[in-house]
mmCIF file of C-alpha atoms in Angstrom:
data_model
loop_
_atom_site.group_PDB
_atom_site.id
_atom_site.type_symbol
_atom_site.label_atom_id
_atom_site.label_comp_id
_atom_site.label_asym_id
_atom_site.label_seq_id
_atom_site.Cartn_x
_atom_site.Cartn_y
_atom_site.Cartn_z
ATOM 1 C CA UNK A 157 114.730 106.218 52.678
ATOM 2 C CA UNK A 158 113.629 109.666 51.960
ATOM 3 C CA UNK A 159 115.176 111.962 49.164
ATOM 4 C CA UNK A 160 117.310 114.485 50.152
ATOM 5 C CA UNK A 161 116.017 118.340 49.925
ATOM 6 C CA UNK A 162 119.813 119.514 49.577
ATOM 7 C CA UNK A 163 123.137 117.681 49.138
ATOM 8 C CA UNK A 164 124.584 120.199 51.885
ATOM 9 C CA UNK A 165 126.196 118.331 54.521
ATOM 10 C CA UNK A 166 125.661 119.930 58.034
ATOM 11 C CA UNK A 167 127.247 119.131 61.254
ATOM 12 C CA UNK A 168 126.309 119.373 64.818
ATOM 13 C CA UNK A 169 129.046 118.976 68.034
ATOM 14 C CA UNK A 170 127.483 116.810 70.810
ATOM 15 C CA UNK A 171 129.079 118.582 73.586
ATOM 16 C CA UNK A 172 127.996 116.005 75.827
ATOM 17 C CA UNK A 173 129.804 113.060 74.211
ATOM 18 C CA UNK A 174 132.498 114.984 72.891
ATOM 19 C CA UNK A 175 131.512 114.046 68.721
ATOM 20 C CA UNK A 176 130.992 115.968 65.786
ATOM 21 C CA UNK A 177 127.703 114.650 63.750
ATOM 22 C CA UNK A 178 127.455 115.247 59.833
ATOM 23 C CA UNK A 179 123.934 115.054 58.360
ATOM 24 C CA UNK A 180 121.532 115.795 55.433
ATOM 25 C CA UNK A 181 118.138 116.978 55.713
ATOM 26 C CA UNK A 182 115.062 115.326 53.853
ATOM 27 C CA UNK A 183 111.997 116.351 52.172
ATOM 28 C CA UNK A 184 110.754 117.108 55.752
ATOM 29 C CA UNK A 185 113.038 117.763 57.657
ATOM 30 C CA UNK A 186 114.201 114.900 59.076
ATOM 31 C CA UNK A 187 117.965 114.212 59.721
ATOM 32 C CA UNK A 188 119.068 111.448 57.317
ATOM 33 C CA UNK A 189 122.565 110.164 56.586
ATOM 34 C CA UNK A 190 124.044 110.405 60.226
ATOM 35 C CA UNK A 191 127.671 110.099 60.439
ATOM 36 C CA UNK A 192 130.277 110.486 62.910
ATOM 37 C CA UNK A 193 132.803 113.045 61.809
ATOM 38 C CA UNK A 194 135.999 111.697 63.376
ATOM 39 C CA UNK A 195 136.164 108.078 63.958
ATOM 40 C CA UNK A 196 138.905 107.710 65.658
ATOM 41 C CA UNK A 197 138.567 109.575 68.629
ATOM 42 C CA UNK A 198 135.313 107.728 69.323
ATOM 43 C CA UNK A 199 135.611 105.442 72.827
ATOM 44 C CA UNK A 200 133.070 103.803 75.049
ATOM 45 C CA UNK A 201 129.564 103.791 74.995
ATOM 46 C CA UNK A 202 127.779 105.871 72.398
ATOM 47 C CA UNK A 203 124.531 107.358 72.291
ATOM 48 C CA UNK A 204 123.043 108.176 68.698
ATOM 49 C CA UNK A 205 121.210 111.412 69.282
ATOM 50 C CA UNK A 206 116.950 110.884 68.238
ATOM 51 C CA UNK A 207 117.188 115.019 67.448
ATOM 52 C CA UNK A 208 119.005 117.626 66.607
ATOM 53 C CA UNK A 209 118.332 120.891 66.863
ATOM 54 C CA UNK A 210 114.717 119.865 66.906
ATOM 55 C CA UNK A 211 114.985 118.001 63.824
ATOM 56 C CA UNK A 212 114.115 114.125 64.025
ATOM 57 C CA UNK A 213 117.289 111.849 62.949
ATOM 58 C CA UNK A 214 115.407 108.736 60.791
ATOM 59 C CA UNK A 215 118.687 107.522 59.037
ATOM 60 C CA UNK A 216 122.516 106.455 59.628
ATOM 61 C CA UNK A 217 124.349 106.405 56.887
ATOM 62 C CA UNK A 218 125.693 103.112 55.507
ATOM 63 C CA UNK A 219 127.328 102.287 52.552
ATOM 64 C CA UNK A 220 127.291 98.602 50.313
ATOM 65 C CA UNK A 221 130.709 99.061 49.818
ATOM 66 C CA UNK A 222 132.586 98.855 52.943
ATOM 67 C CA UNK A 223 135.879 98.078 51.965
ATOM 68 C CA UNK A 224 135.603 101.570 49.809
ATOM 69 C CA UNK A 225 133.300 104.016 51.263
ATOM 70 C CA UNK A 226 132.493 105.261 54.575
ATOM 71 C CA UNK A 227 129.917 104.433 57.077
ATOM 72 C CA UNK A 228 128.337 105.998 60.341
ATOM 73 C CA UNK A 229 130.904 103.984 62.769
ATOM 74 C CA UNK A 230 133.091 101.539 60.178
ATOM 75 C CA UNK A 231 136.498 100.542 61.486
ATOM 76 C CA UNK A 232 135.677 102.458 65.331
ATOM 77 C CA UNK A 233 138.050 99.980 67.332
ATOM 78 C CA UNK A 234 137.128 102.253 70.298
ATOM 79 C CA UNK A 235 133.297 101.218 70.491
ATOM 80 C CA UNK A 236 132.178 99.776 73.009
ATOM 81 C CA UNK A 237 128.465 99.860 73.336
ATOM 82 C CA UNK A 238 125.851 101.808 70.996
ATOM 83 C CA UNK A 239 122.572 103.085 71.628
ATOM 84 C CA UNK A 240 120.462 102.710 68.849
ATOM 85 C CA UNK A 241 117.418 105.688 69.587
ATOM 86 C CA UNK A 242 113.458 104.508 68.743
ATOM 87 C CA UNK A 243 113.467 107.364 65.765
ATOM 88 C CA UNK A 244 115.704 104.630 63.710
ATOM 89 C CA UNK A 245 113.780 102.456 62.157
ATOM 90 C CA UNK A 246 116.228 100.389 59.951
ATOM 91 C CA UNK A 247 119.906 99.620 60.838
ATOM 92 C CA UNK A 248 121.840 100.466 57.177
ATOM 93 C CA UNK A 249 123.984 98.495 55.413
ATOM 94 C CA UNK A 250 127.839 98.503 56.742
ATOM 95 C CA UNK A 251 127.039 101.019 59.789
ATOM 96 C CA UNK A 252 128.967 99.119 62.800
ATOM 97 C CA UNK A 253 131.264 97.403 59.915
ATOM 98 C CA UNK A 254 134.840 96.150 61.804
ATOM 99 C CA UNK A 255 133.728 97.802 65.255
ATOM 100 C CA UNK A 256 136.056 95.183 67.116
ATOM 101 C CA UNK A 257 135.637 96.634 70.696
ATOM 102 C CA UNK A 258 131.943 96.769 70.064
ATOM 103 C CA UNK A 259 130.198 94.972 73.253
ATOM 104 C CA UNK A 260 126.927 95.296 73.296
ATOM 105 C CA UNK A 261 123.853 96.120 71.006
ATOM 106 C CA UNK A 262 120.419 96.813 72.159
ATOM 107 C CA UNK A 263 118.318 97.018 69.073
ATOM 108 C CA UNK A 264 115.148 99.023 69.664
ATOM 109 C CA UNK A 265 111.521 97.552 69.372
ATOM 110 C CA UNK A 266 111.042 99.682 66.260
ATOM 111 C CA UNK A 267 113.672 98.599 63.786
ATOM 112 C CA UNK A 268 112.474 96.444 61.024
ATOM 113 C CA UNK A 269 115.568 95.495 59.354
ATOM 114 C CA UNK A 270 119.373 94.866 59.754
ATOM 115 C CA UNK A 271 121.139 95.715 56.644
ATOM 116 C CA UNK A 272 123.728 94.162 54.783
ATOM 117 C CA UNK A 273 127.488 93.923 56.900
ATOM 118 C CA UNK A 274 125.790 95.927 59.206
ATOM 119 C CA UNK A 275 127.504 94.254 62.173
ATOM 120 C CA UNK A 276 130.743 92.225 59.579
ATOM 121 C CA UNK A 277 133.335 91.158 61.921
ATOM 122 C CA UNK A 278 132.464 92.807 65.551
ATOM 123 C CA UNK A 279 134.314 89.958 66.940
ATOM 124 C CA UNK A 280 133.535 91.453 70.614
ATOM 125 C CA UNK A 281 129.765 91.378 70.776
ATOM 126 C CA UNK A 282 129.066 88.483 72.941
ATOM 127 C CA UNK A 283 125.090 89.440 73.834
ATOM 128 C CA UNK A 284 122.641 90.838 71.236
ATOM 129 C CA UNK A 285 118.978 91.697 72.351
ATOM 130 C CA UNK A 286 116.696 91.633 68.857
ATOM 131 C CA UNK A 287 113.809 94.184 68.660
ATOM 132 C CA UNK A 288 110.423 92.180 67.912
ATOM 133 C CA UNK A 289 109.371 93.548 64.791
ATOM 134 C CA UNK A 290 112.694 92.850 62.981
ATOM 135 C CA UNK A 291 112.063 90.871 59.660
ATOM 136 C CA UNK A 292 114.620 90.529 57.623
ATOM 137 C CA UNK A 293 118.582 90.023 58.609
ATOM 138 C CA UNK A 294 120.464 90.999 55.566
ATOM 139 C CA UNK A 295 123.343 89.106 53.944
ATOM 140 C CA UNK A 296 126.449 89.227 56.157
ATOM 141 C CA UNK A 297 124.798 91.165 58.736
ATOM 142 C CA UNK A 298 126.821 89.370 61.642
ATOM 143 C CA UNK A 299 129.490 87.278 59.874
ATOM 144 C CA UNK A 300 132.168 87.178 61.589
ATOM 145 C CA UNK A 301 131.037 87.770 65.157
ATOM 146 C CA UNK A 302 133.108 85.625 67.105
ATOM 147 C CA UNK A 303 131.992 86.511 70.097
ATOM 148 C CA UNK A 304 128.105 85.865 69.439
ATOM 149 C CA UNK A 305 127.296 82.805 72.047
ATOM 150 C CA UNK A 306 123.491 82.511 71.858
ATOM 151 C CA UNK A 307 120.594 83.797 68.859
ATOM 152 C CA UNK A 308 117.339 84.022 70.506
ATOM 153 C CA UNK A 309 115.373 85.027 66.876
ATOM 154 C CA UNK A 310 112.163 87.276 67.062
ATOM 155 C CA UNK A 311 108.642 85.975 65.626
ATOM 156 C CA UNK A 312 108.065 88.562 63.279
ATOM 157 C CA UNK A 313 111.500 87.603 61.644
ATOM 158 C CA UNK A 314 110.590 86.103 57.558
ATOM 159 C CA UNK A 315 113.931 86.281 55.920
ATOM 160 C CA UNK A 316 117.663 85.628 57.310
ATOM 161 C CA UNK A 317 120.217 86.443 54.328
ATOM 162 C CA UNK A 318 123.162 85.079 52.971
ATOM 163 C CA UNK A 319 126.002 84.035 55.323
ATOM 164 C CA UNK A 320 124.030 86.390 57.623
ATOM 165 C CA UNK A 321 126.152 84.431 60.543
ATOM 166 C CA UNK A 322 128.898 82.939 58.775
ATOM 167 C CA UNK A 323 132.068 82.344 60.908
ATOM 168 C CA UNK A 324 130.528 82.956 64.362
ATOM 169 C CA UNK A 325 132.585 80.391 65.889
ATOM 170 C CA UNK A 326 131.304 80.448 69.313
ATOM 171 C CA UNK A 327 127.680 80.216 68.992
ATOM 172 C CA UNK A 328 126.267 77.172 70.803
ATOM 173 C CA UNK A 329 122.425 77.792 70.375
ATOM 174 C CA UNK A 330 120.065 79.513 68.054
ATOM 175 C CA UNK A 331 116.351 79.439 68.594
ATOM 176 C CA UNK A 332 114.210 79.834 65.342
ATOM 177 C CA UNK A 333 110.618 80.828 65.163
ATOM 178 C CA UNK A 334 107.719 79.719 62.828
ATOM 179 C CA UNK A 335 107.731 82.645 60.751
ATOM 180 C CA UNK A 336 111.066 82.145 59.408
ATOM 181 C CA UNK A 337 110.573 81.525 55.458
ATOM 182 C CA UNK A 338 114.045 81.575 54.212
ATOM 183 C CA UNK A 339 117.436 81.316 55.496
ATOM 184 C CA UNK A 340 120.183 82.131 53.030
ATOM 185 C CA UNK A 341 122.989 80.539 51.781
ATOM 186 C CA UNK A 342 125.960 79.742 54.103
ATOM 187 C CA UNK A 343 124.111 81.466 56.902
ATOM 188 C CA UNK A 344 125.755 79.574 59.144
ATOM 189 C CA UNK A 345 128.889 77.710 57.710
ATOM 190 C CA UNK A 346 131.790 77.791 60.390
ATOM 191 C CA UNK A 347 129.089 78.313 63.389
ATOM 192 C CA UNK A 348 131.615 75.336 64.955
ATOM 193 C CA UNK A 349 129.820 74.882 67.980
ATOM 194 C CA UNK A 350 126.554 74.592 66.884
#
């Protein structure tokens, strides 16, 4: 990611969703670090903002520490569907972390990587529609995920992490393509139906 030009944390109020953003600015001038102020009033479909006030938002912030530090949406029961905009082009580490209500995921056809927990224990996502250049899936990125039914994998995909699926008792079918040149430990251990 790119370095920060000041520690300052700014915030912006989407008036049409009713949610207070916090944010840093980078080197250029790019909104890194995106963060949703007050978690808990959060409900229903979301839609993360590409700009604000004309500056391009590259980065959500996530966190390798979930159980201790905060992360763009950790622990929103209220979620129910994101929208992921095509300025992102890496999902971080912990950012939908415990979002139990949390339906449905379209990942855009830019993102390159799913981070570590990014998804941990969204037990309601039932449907998830990969972007085509993703190629890595981080450790733990889905674990959890009860509600996950079907894995349709894209072909640019090289690396699945560690328990990257673990405990996604429902899934019945995962299709895997050539490129795929490791798959982690545990990946999927407790994937019952498979």
């Amino acid at each position: 990611l790119p370095s920060i030009v000041k520690a300052d944390t700014l915030t912006w109020k989407d008036e049409s969703q009713g949610i207070e953003w916090q944010y840093e600015l980078d080197e250029n001038n790019n909104v890194i670090n995106l963060n949703c102020a007050d978690k808990v009033s959060v409900a229903g479909k979301v839609v993360i903002p590409s700009e604000i006030d004309g500056k391009k938002v590259v980065s959500l912030l996530g966190t390798k520490s979930p159980r201790f530090y905060d992360a763009i949406f950790k622990d929103c029961a209220g979620l129910t569907e994101v929208v992921i905009p095509d300025s992102i082009s890496q999902i971080s580490d912990s950012v939908f972390y415990n979002c139990v209500g949390l339906k449905s995921v379209t990942i855009p056809d830019n993102i390159n990587l799913i981070g570590e927990n990014a998804f941990y224990g969204c037990t309601g996502i039932a449907d998830i529609t990969f972007s085509k250049e993703i190629k890595s899936i981080q450790n733990y990125a889905f674990e959890n995920c009860a509600g996950i039914k079907t894995l349709n994998l894209p072909e640019k995909l090289v690396s699945i992490g560690e328990s990257a699926f673990y405990n996604c008792d429902n899934l019945t079918d995962v299709t895997l393509q050539d490129g795929v040149k490791s798959i982690g430990d545990a990946t999927f251990i407790w994937c019952n139906n498979l």
